[in-house]
XYZ file of C-alpha atoms in Angstrom:
711
model
C -17.724 266.246 -73.443
C -20.528 268.151 -75.101
C -23.618 266.130 -75.799
C -25.599 268.667 -77.748
C -22.604 269.434 -80.192
C -22.090 265.576 -80.687
C -25.851 265.167 -81.177
C -25.970 267.963 -83.837
C -22.784 266.613 -85.435
C -24.174 263.022 -85.625
C -27.670 264.003 -86.838
C -26.207 266.482 -89.481
C -23.494 264.050 -90.563
C -25.577 260.965 -90.884
C -28.681 262.754 -92.179
C -26.865 264.419 -95.127
C -25.361 261.160 -95.879
C -28.718 259.345 -95.915
C -29.951 261.731 -98.439
C -26.972 261.250 -100.740
C -27.184 257.492 -100.402
C -31.029 257.616 -101.156
C -30.274 259.699 -104.360
C -27.494 257.203 -105.381
C -29.891 254.265 -104.822
C -32.601 255.734 -106.825
C -30.161 256.608 -109.731
C -28.898 252.969 -109.691
C -32.484 251.774 -110.104
C -32.949 253.642 -113.420
C -31.128 250.856 -114.804
C -32.757 247.644 -116.508
C -33.562 244.620 -114.496
C -30.862 241.913 -114.316
C -31.029 239.048 -116.663
C -28.746 236.863 -114.477
C -29.470 236.229 -110.887
C -27.284 238.141 -108.480
C -28.213 236.829 -105.075
C -28.473 233.009 -105.666
C -25.904 230.645 -104.175
C -25.294 232.693 -101.022
C -22.460 230.439 -99.857
C -20.361 230.959 -102.844
C -21.055 234.658 -102.816
C -20.124 235.026 -99.281
C -16.993 233.089 -99.765
C -16.115 235.350 -102.690
C -16.819 238.486 -100.826
C -14.613 237.259 -97.887
C -11.874 236.396 -100.254
C -11.873 239.299 -102.619
C -13.748 242.158 -100.822
C -12.327 241.695 -97.259
C -8.967 239.897 -97.733
C -8.625 241.801 -101.052
C -6.905 238.783 -102.756
C -6.328 240.770 -106.054
C -4.794 243.988 -104.434
C -1.211 242.735 -104.031
C -0.944 242.062 -107.757
C 0.643 245.643 -107.513
C 2.676 244.804 -104.393
C 3.233 248.097 -102.725
C -0.077 249.523 -103.493
C -1.754 246.425 -102.805
C -0.447 245.990 -99.264
C -0.945 249.655 -98.514
C -4.573 249.320 -99.561
C -5.028 246.242 -97.456
C -3.754 247.688 -94.191
C -5.778 250.975 -94.664
C -8.994 248.803 -95.256
C -8.169 246.473 -92.199
C -7.234 249.640 -90.218
C -10.640 251.137 -91.024
C -12.425 247.999 -89.903
C -10.635 248.017 -86.551
C -10.949 251.790 -86.129
C -14.786 251.804 -86.909
C -15.292 250.575 -83.444
C -12.975 253.278 -82.291
C -15.240 255.943 -84.049
C -18.334 254.429 -82.241
C -16.631 254.648 -78.906
C -15.780 258.299 -79.522
C -19.203 259.308 -80.521
C -20.487 257.635 -77.310
C -18.041 259.704 -75.376
C -19.508 262.775 -76.627
C -22.312 261.918 -74.518
C -20.525 260.093 -71.537
C -16.802 260.782 -71.164
C -16.324 257.184 -69.608
C -18.097 255.325 -72.525
C -16.069 252.243 -73.674
C -18.783 250.047 -75.191
C -19.007 248.360 -71.737
C -16.412 245.892 -72.307
C -13.521 247.771 -73.989
C -12.345 249.785 -71.105
C -8.507 249.949 -70.715
C -8.799 248.166 -67.482
C -10.361 245.205 -69.017
C -8.808 242.309 -71.008
C -10.735 243.036 -74.213
C -10.109 246.723 -73.889
C -6.175 246.069 -73.732
C -6.281 243.691 -76.702
C -8.409 246.120 -78.691
C -6.290 249.097 -77.727
C -3.255 247.371 -79.064
C -4.843 246.372 -82.290
C -6.073 249.991 -82.733
C -2.656 251.493 -82.275
C -0.999 248.841 -84.371
C -3.371 249.514 -87.410
C -3.238 253.208 -86.843
C 0.417 253.131 -87.492
C 0.169 250.794 -90.464
C -2.698 253.123 -91.823
C -0.293 256.108 -91.570
C 2.439 254.139 -93.455
C -0.122 253.128 -96.071
C -1.232 256.710 -96.718
C 2.507 257.527 -97.157
C 2.704 255.092 -99.956
C -0.235 256.664 -101.812
C 1.033 260.097 -100.971
C 4.282 258.986 -102.914
C 2.434 257.368 -105.794
C 0.312 260.395 -106.186
C 2.331 263.406 -105.642
C 6.010 262.249 -106.222
C 5.949 259.433 -108.690
C 2.599 260.383 -110.216
C 1.536 257.086 -111.576
C -0.171 257.564 -115.029
C -2.493 254.785 -114.532
C -4.230 256.613 -111.627
C -6.482 259.414 -111.569
C -4.447 262.213 -109.993
C -7.310 264.199 -108.634
C -7.302 266.748 -105.705
C -10.271 264.899 -104.161
C -8.039 261.731 -103.919
C -5.347 263.681 -102.189
C -7.887 265.313 -99.843
C -9.051 261.784 -98.798
C -5.562 260.859 -97.984
C -5.044 263.945 -95.958
C -8.300 263.187 -94.068
C -7.182 259.519 -93.357
C -3.661 260.785 -92.291
C -4.824 263.505 -90.065
C -7.545 261.201 -88.532
C -4.955 258.535 -87.538
C -2.582 261.195 -85.883
C -5.478 262.879 -84.130
C -6.539 259.621 -82.614
C -2.863 258.823 -81.459
C -2.433 262.245 -79.891
C -5.944 261.888 -78.137
C -4.771 258.651 -76.618
C -1.443 260.323 -75.558
C -3.124 263.225 -73.886
C -5.560 260.791 -72.199
C -2.669 258.626 -70.931
C -1.005 261.597 -69.393
C -4.104 262.636 -67.765
C -4.775 259.167 -66.476
C -1.320 258.885 -65.116
C -1.298 262.327 -63.381
C -4.643 261.616 -61.768
C -3.477 258.172 -60.540
C -0.106 259.403 -58.904
C -1.135 260.152 -55.190
C 2.137 262.023 -54.498
C 1.497 264.474 -57.467
C -2.124 264.975 -56.385
C -1.154 265.574 -52.619
C 1.479 268.118 -53.557
C -0.579 269.826 -56.049
C 2.080 269.541 -58.621
C 0.017 268.244 -61.555
C 0.904 271.142 -63.940
C 4.644 270.194 -64.386
C 4.509 266.407 -64.551
C 7.802 264.628 -64.671
C 8.266 262.259 -67.722
C 9.033 259.390 -65.423
C 5.401 259.231 -64.487
C 4.432 257.960 -68.017
C 5.525 254.311 -68.653
C 5.330 252.531 -72.010
C 2.340 250.071 -72.097
C 2.332 247.163 -74.457
C -1.415 247.541 -75.031
C -1.068 251.434 -76.032
C 2.191 251.416 -78.006
C 1.538 254.447 -80.080
C -0.387 256.272 -77.455
C 2.355 255.597 -75.146
C 4.989 257.249 -77.491
C 2.587 260.211 -77.941
C 2.219 260.422 -73.994
C 5.898 260.640 -73.628
C 5.985 263.504 -76.030
C 3.307 265.301 -74.171
C 4.598 264.443 -70.587
C 5.909 267.995 -69.848
C 2.833 269.732 -71.227
C 0.824 272.005 -68.858
C -2.756 271.143 -67.934
C -4.281 273.653 -70.310
C -2.204 272.435 -73.392
C -3.152 268.751 -72.507
C -6.781 269.519 -72.502
C -6.511 271.317 -75.781
C -4.644 268.417 -77.534
C -7.139 266.085 -76.052
C -10.188 267.966 -77.306
C -8.571 268.727 -80.722
C -7.857 265.036 -81.055
C -11.239 263.966 -79.980
C -13.313 266.370 -82.198
C -10.972 265.882 -85.235
C -11.508 262.252 -85.294
C -15.254 262.455 -84.493
C -15.901 264.974 -87.258
C -13.543 263.774 -89.900
C -15.109 260.291 -90.094
C -18.365 261.972 -90.895
C -16.912 264.367 -93.458
C -15.146 261.350 -95.099
C -18.599 259.541 -95.060
C -20.385 262.444 -96.793
C -17.529 262.853 -99.418
C -17.953 259.106 -100.621
C -21.148 259.234 -102.659
C -19.594 262.049 -104.814
C -16.169 260.758 -105.408
C -14.216 257.769 -106.516
C -14.051 256.689 -102.930
C -17.623 255.639 -103.302
C -16.095 252.201 -103.531
C -15.573 252.280 -99.992
C -19.260 251.564 -99.628
C -20.183 249.854 -102.922
C -17.157 247.423 -103.391
C -18.483 244.668 -100.955
C -22.050 244.657 -102.556
C -20.434 244.758 -106.028
C -18.273 241.723 -105.343
C -21.117 240.004 -103.650
C -23.352 240.419 -106.674
C -20.791 239.451 -109.166
C -21.688 237.193 -111.993
C -21.040 233.538 -110.748
C -21.509 231.922 -114.161
C -18.391 231.086 -116.292
C -16.524 234.143 -117.322
C -16.635 232.858 -120.902
C -20.493 232.922 -120.854
C -21.951 236.271 -122.391
C -25.450 237.183 -121.496
C -28.177 236.272 -123.936
C -30.416 238.448 -125.941
C -33.393 236.135 -125.335
C -36.202 235.811 -127.927
C -34.708 238.093 -130.630
C -37.765 237.815 -132.886
C -39.990 238.805 -130.212
C -37.872 241.840 -129.331
C -38.023 242.828 -132.934
C -41.663 242.538 -132.982
C -42.044 244.607 -129.961
C -39.661 247.323 -131.159
C -37.126 246.658 -128.406
C -33.490 247.613 -128.891
C -31.197 244.753 -129.636
C -28.207 245.565 -127.527
C -27.573 248.721 -125.612
C -28.384 252.118 -127.132
C -29.131 254.227 -123.959
C -27.679 254.575 -120.703
C -30.861 253.164 -118.838
C -30.717 250.168 -120.861
C -27.630 248.997 -118.890
C -28.747 247.055 -115.765
C -28.682 248.315 -112.156
C -25.712 246.100 -111.670
C -23.719 247.873 -114.430
C -24.405 251.126 -112.659
C -23.112 249.529 -109.453
C -20.018 248.688 -111.374
C -19.677 252.289 -112.354
C -20.129 253.429 -108.625
C -17.570 251.021 -107.533
C -14.594 251.982 -109.981
C -11.705 253.115 -107.850
C -10.061 254.868 -110.870
C -6.782 252.917 -110.022
C -6.334 252.206 -113.702
C -5.173 248.691 -113.284
C -7.631 247.612 -116.035
C -6.036 249.993 -118.539
C -2.484 249.207 -117.342
C -3.171 245.704 -118.543
C -5.278 246.225 -121.644
C -3.486 245.410 -124.873
C -5.513 248.123 -126.681
C -4.492 250.781 -124.201
C -0.771 249.754 -124.075
C -0.501 249.773 -127.927
C -1.974 253.311 -128.184
C -5.604 252.601 -129.108
C -8.627 254.840 -128.156
C -9.803 252.152 -125.824
C -9.077 252.587 -122.058
C -11.334 250.385 -119.971
C -10.986 252.855 -117.046
C -12.144 255.686 -119.229
C -14.894 253.704 -120.709
C -16.190 253.212 -117.419
C -15.735 256.817 -116.349
C -17.499 258.179 -119.373
C -20.471 256.147 -118.858
C -20.485 256.976 -115.235
C -20.097 260.707 -115.733
C -22.834 260.751 -118.380
C -25.160 258.970 -115.860
C -24.354 261.538 -113.073
C -24.903 264.544 -115.613
C -28.389 263.163 -116.618
C -29.415 262.132 -113.130
C -32.645 264.393 -112.973
C -33.862 263.432 -116.405
C -33.222 259.712 -115.884
C -35.039 259.678 -112.698
C -38.013 261.543 -114.362
C -37.982 258.983 -117.221
C -37.935 256.141 -114.738
C -40.910 257.400 -113.008
C -42.978 257.305 -116.414
C -41.859 253.591 -116.971
C -44.355 250.870 -116.589
C -43.930 247.848 -114.187
C -41.850 245.851 -116.798
C -39.034 248.174 -116.782
C -39.711 249.280 -120.477
C -40.413 252.953 -121.248
C -44.156 253.993 -121.267
C -46.006 253.238 -124.367
C -44.883 255.412 -127.226
C -42.872 257.778 -124.849
C -39.473 257.372 -126.580
C -40.941 257.290 -130.004
C -43.109 260.444 -129.376
C -40.106 262.450 -128.167
C -37.853 261.340 -130.934
C -40.485 262.148 -133.667
C -40.853 265.755 -132.218
C -37.020 266.131 -132.101
C -37.280 266.785 -128.334
C -35.437 263.642 -127.051
C -33.959 264.561 -123.656
C -30.179 264.315 -123.319
C -30.450 261.025 -121.239
C -31.944 259.325 -124.339
C -29.274 260.047 -126.770
C -27.223 257.247 -128.269
C -24.271 256.279 -126.257
C -22.032 255.367 -129.343
C -20.811 258.547 -130.898
C -22.568 260.698 -128.229
C -20.532 259.383 -125.231
C -18.375 256.269 -126.555
C -16.256 256.614 -129.867
C -17.072 253.479 -132.035
C -13.299 252.865 -132.243
C -13.173 252.268 -128.536
C -15.738 249.425 -128.878
C -13.997 247.942 -131.881
C -10.491 247.996 -130.371
C -11.391 245.540 -127.619
C -9.923 242.014 -128.112
C -12.407 240.629 -125.413
C -9.278 239.205 -123.697
C -10.550 240.037 -120.180
C -7.186 241.297 -118.897
C -9.130 244.137 -117.454
C -11.633 242.036 -115.628
C -8.964 239.787 -114.185
C -6.956 242.732 -112.900
C -10.085 244.644 -111.408
C -9.946 244.225 -107.627
C -13.602 245.008 -107.241
C -14.946 242.762 -110.150
C -16.175 245.442 -112.551
C -17.006 243.839 -115.941
C -16.258 245.491 -119.276
C -16.571 242.774 -122.166
C -20.339 242.268 -121.561
C -20.953 245.990 -121.862
C -18.845 246.491 -124.836
C -20.412 243.537 -126.609
C -23.851 244.977 -125.669
C -23.069 248.203 -127.456
C -21.632 246.219 -130.515
C -24.837 244.350 -130.718
C -26.574 247.642 -130.975
C -24.242 248.840 -133.571
C -24.429 245.724 -135.677
C -28.011 244.711 -135.386
C -29.728 248.038 -135.036
C -27.453 250.627 -137.018
C -25.817 248.157 -139.500
C -22.362 249.726 -138.410
C -19.268 247.686 -138.184
C -15.802 247.645 -139.693
C -15.912 246.944 -143.348
C -13.609 243.782 -143.042
C -16.253 242.022 -140.975
C -18.597 242.066 -143.862
C -16.813 239.473 -145.610
C -16.677 237.272 -142.264
C -20.462 237.730 -141.728
C -21.120 236.858 -145.391
C -19.027 233.762 -145.217
C -20.785 232.687 -141.998
C -24.139 233.212 -143.289
C -23.570 231.378 -146.687
C -21.119 228.522 -145.919
C -20.958 228.377 -142.164
C -17.198 229.667 -141.749
C -15.747 233.140 -141.767
C -13.320 232.560 -144.317
C -15.943 231.804 -147.151
C -14.532 228.357 -148.209
C -16.979 225.693 -149.234
C -18.462 223.566 -146.521
C -17.422 220.469 -148.426
C -13.864 221.290 -147.664
C -14.298 221.191 -144.007
C -12.756 217.729 -143.525
C -10.012 218.191 -146.390
C -7.330 218.298 -143.711
C -7.931 214.764 -142.786
C -7.517 213.174 -146.180
C -5.260 210.144 -146.026
C -5.495 209.936 -142.238
C -8.400 207.623 -142.009
C -10.313 209.875 -139.604
C -13.888 208.658 -139.390
C -16.955 210.830 -139.426
C -19.463 210.432 -136.529
C -22.038 209.401 -139.026
C -19.669 206.405 -139.805
C -18.572 205.812 -136.180
C -21.550 206.719 -134.078
C -20.016 204.683 -131.130
C -16.926 206.870 -130.938
C -16.120 207.841 -127.225
C -14.766 211.286 -128.309
C -15.885 213.940 -130.873
C -12.989 216.038 -132.259
C -14.462 219.385 -132.887
C -12.160 220.765 -135.410
C -13.216 224.296 -135.760
C -13.020 226.722 -138.565
C -9.278 227.648 -138.328
C -7.944 224.139 -138.308
C -10.382 223.111 -141.112
C -9.651 225.828 -143.592
C -6.461 227.860 -142.653
C -3.310 226.145 -143.914
C -1.093 226.577 -140.769
C -3.821 225.517 -138.398
C -4.362 222.475 -140.446
C -1.033 221.106 -139.430
C -2.159 221.271 -135.832
C -5.317 219.271 -136.580
C -3.212 216.638 -138.261
C -0.705 216.361 -135.446
C -3.640 216.036 -132.975
C -5.310 213.411 -135.105
C -2.005 211.401 -135.374
C -1.519 211.502 -131.603
C -5.060 210.409 -130.831
C -4.612 207.488 -133.182
C -1.276 206.604 -131.624
C -3.040 206.519 -128.262
C -5.829 204.315 -129.464
C -8.581 206.848 -128.918
C -11.871 205.971 -130.370
C -12.680 209.372 -132.002
C -14.535 210.860 -134.995
C -15.302 214.219 -136.486
C -18.546 215.768 -137.784
C -16.976 216.799 -141.159
C -19.346 218.565 -143.258
C -21.916 218.429 -140.377
C -19.817 220.819 -138.402
C -20.285 224.633 -138.770
C -18.698 227.633 -136.967
C -19.697 227.777 -133.204
C -20.477 231.514 -133.749
C -17.867 232.942 -131.293
C -16.579 235.619 -133.585
C -20.120 236.588 -134.573
C -21.217 236.957 -131.066
C -18.398 238.973 -129.874
C -18.545 241.168 -132.992
C -22.169 241.931 -131.872
C -24.069 239.739 -134.395
C -25.996 237.876 -131.677
C -28.694 236.786 -134.241
C -26.043 234.871 -136.393
C -24.545 233.403 -133.274
C -27.806 232.105 -131.986
C -28.656 230.487 -135.376
C -25.306 228.630 -135.271
C -26.008 227.424 -131.611
C -29.332 226.127 -132.349
C -28.029 224.329 -135.467
C -24.918 222.797 -133.825
C -26.833 221.811 -130.717
C -29.442 219.993 -132.870
C -26.670 218.016 -134.511
C -24.611 217.187 -131.395
C -27.841 216.259 -129.505
C -28.744 213.878 -132.372
C -25.681 211.923 -132.042
C -25.915 211.842 -128.297
C -22.743 213.837 -127.633
C -24.058 214.744 -124.163
C -22.859 211.282 -123.276
C -19.556 211.494 -124.924
C -16.447 213.867 -124.707
C -15.885 216.819 -127.035
C -12.237 217.740 -127.565
C -11.207 221.115 -129.073
C -7.982 222.320 -130.394
C -9.390 225.799 -130.485
C -10.023 227.600 -127.165
C -12.724 229.853 -128.721
C -14.641 226.739 -129.819
C -13.861 225.171 -126.459
C -15.403 228.217 -124.445
C -18.396 228.524 -126.596
C -19.323 224.872 -126.429
C -18.621 224.457 -122.835
C -19.856 227.656 -121.309
C -22.409 229.260 -123.862
C -24.140 226.473 -125.434
C -25.761 225.175 -122.311
C -28.126 228.189 -122.706
C -29.163 226.713 -125.932
C -29.832 223.137 -124.610
C -26.286 221.828 -125.337
C -24.746 220.407 -122.107
C -21.495 218.635 -123.070
C -18.305 217.432 -121.433
C -15.771 219.643 -123.238
C -11.917 219.115 -122.999
C -9.205 221.246 -124.522
C -6.741 219.329 -126.440
C -3.760 220.313 -124.299
C -5.420 218.802 -121.146
C -6.648 215.815 -123.144
C -3.036 215.090 -124.398
C -1.366 215.672 -120.979
C -3.706 212.987 -119.615
C -2.707 210.624 -122.283
C 0.904 211.230 -121.730
C 0.325 210.558 -117.977
C -1.457 207.331 -118.747
C 1.393 206.215 -120.957
C -0.866 206.072 -124.128
C 1.383 208.384 -125.796
C 5.106 207.481 -125.829
C 7.630 210.331 -125.887
C 10.879 208.551 -126.954
C 12.554 211.375 -128.924
C 14.417 214.434 -127.604
C 13.305 217.917 -128.729
C 16.056 220.098 -127.965
C 14.524 223.490 -128.106
C 14.148 226.531 -125.681
C 10.501 227.618 -126.323
C 8.599 230.605 -124.903
C 5.011 229.488 -123.960
C 2.152 231.958 -124.824
C -1.047 231.672 -122.918
C -4.238 231.976 -124.968
C -6.880 234.422 -123.369
C -9.823 232.087 -123.895
C -7.922 229.175 -122.453
C -6.357 231.031 -119.563
C -8.331 233.999 -118.344
C -11.612 232.602 -119.572
C -11.158 229.119 -118.375
C -8.166 229.050 -116.016
C -6.482 226.365 -118.068
C -2.792 227.180 -117.400
C -1.265 223.771 -116.148
C -2.476 221.300 -118.807
C -0.337 222.814 -121.691
C 2.753 223.312 -119.525
C 2.312 219.619 -118.177
C 2.258 218.259 -121.740
C 5.342 220.281 -122.596
C 7.445 219.521 -119.543
C 6.893 215.813 -120.352
C 8.850 216.266 -123.691
C 12.601 215.151 -123.287
C 14.979 218.011 -123.975
C 12.357 220.713 -124.094
C 13.115 223.872 -122.101
C 10.253 226.364 -121.161
C 10.993 229.922 -120.756
C 8.181 231.952 -119.213
C 7.792 235.546 -120.381
C 7.410 238.182 -117.541
C 3.866 238.714 -118.954
C 2.626 235.112 -118.476
C -0.474 233.142 -117.413
C -3.213 235.581 -116.206
C -1.035 238.441 -117.117
C -0.100 237.093 -120.437
C -0.791 239.645 -123.197
C -3.386 238.862 -125.796
C -2.187 238.106 -129.284
C -4.722 240.471 -130.752
C -7.005 238.040 -132.463
C -9.909 237.780 -129.959
C -13.247 239.496 -130.119
C -13.450 239.096 -133.989
C -10.247 241.052 -134.271
C -8.815 238.134 -136.286
C -11.261 239.185 -139.271
C -10.771 242.844 -139.235
C -7.909 245.490 -139.361
C -6.527 246.691 -135.994
C -7.458 250.171 -134.982
C -4.792 252.759 -135.424
C -2.394 253.058 -132.455
C 1.300 253.226 -131.663
C 2.055 249.550 -132.197
C 0.269 246.221 -133.171
C -0.817 244.072 -130.433
C 0.818 240.979 -131.749
C 4.047 243.047 -132.441
C 4.291 243.890 -128.620
C 3.561 240.316 -127.685
C 6.197 238.976 -130.008
C 8.739 241.293 -128.308
C 7.823 240.126 -124.952
C 8.133 236.489 -126.009
C 11.524 237.056 -127.732
C 12.786 238.891 -124.593
C 13.045 235.357 -123.100
C 15.721 234.217 -125.609
C 13.674 231.471 -126.865
C 14.239 229.592 -130.132
C 10.481 228.968 -130.758
C 6.975 229.827 -129.361
C 4.660 227.339 -128.158
C 0.916 228.018 -127.729
C -2.387 226.188 -127.799
C -4.620 228.282 -129.992
C -4.863 228.354 -133.829
C -5.795 232.127 -133.699
C -2.527 232.823 -131.407
C -0.535 230.688 -133.878
C -1.478 232.896 -136.900
C -1.064 236.239 -135.068
C 2.427 235.359 -133.492
C 3.606 233.837 -136.759
C 2.523 237.094 -138.532
C 4.207 239.144 -135.788
C 7.503 237.217 -136.065
C 7.396 237.620 -139.865
C 6.893 241.452 -139.425
C 9.761 241.521 -137.060
C 11.975 239.665 -139.460
C 12.248 236.705 -137.106
C 10.924 233.994 -139.659
C 13.629 231.707 -138.186
C 11.618 231.509 -134.908
C 8.950 228.665 -135.149
C 5.488 229.070 -133.759
C 4.409 225.534 -132.685
C 1.232 224.117 -131.061
C 1.615 221.871 -128.030
C 0.263 218.894 -130.221
C 3.073 219.444 -132.790
C 5.689 219.435 -130.145
C 4.386 216.389 -128.596
C 4.211 214.579 -132.120
C 7.973 215.581 -132.542
C 8.880 213.627 -129.529
C 7.128 210.452 -130.651
C 8.351 207.688 -133.021
C 6.227 209.336 -135.790
C 7.883 212.858 -135.126
C 10.979 214.527 -136.160
C 12.633 214.539 -132.921
C 15.545 216.897 -132.006
C 16.195 219.691 -134.457
């Protein structure tokens, strides 16, 4: 081979890539420091990386594309060694990494794997050619760059196969003493090339080249060799400037994922201190996002799976998680020079140099990179359309987060600019004045329990279980029926429980996800004080509301509240298993079960509700196509319950009702008061008032002696 040419190729290829990688690293470092640890618990991180980055567990959720991507990924891992061998052969034609020669056992095994995966990679690229050029999937970014990458991969595989074929023919000719003695090596008979199990693809290529002349054979061999050797480096240098940057960043992005519960939003710590120091509450500018957020943007594959599952996108709202990410990434790239210059002027704490930002703003000379992201880059409607359901995050194969970024930008809008949908004004006012978003007097919080002989915790401090009722079951007429049903079931089972009554206030979930972090933290501190005062850390809290459940279990630990929190469906399922709830009556209904986002995708509680329902005699469960972690949101999360839905082609709850009714069910079962309200309203809008929406507790009560039984 030609060592000088190979040396130049390698130095040029790797040198240019090193410069590009260094630029991308520096740009990533303009981001703020991370508030959450991203490198602790190495064992869990390695396990997650092997599971999701290497095995790519989420990819086959779209079967054909998923498996095609898997084989291409594994093919590249296997063929990486091949690239190293070929680069070495540029200096020594017999180079085989010392142990991978074709006459050695490891060499034969590797040769078989290499050929096997080369064929699979070719087939995988054909799948993506079909999706991009023929079917043209709308969820994907159909760019010329992506097609070019596919062409590079496709050509690289074929060049490798025909390089092997030419080498096999050459090896066979030189090994045949009769041909060598007669000098008849130019016109080699096909019979000289035999199929070898350890070179399956190469053997087929060799049979096709068997009759080639010596000159043609050398041309094919050199063309295959240099094509593979060069295309790998060309591919490498395209990566930092394309969506295929994820080839490099996906593994570190999965490794540095947030290992805390998905339902735990990052805190704004010491809000009063931030106000005194003049710091921004929430995210106003691109460099206020963390370096991990920038790594997320680098890693976006533009596959569109997030938007494909987003209820806002599918109902025609302005929000598309994919384009939200790409818009921020593109703005970052466009302002790379200014951002790096600004970073160089920052002090060691990561905050802008003293007076720098204020000075440029007063002079009206703020650089483009300092402009507000809201309005300047992201339309406020995009932020307010999010239901925080996490469908996008569960779908993303490389663990990009979206909800935390959207909430951070809402925090800035609400707390800095005082801008939010008008309808939220009433919810915020109610929360501030009487501790609930509906504005009902706090004295009415336990009115639902009248006549049920339900004790307060102040009256029964030795209770084993605290029933955290929540605002919806306390004040909303339909949800009150769920609270009554659950209390009756607990009394039947002999559970020693109590409620807080007037001492309970909103957990602050809606306020936090609407961006009002200050209000949320006020409730968190107040509730933790009350709960700890009763020693609830040594008891069990049961919630009928998944939003309360998630906040108490996952977010209150940041404020000194560490409790054992159970959702009422899991609690009831256990009581049924223990025989403490006797289900003696049939409930002859076919029901469709709707999964709450804050129960399912946030806390992976899918089996408890179904276990409880399956124990009811006569009840038949129909699962919609969109179920479990792909169940569509009802449209109430992220404070949507307390505001009007953004304009779009359809309402979220209407689309969800259509999905549920497609099962042919007579009723809808769920385990969330927010979902009950939204689905009930959706059924009414669709003129299906004859279809009931029932909580798991209500269905269980029907099957007891106290219930109504079959209907």
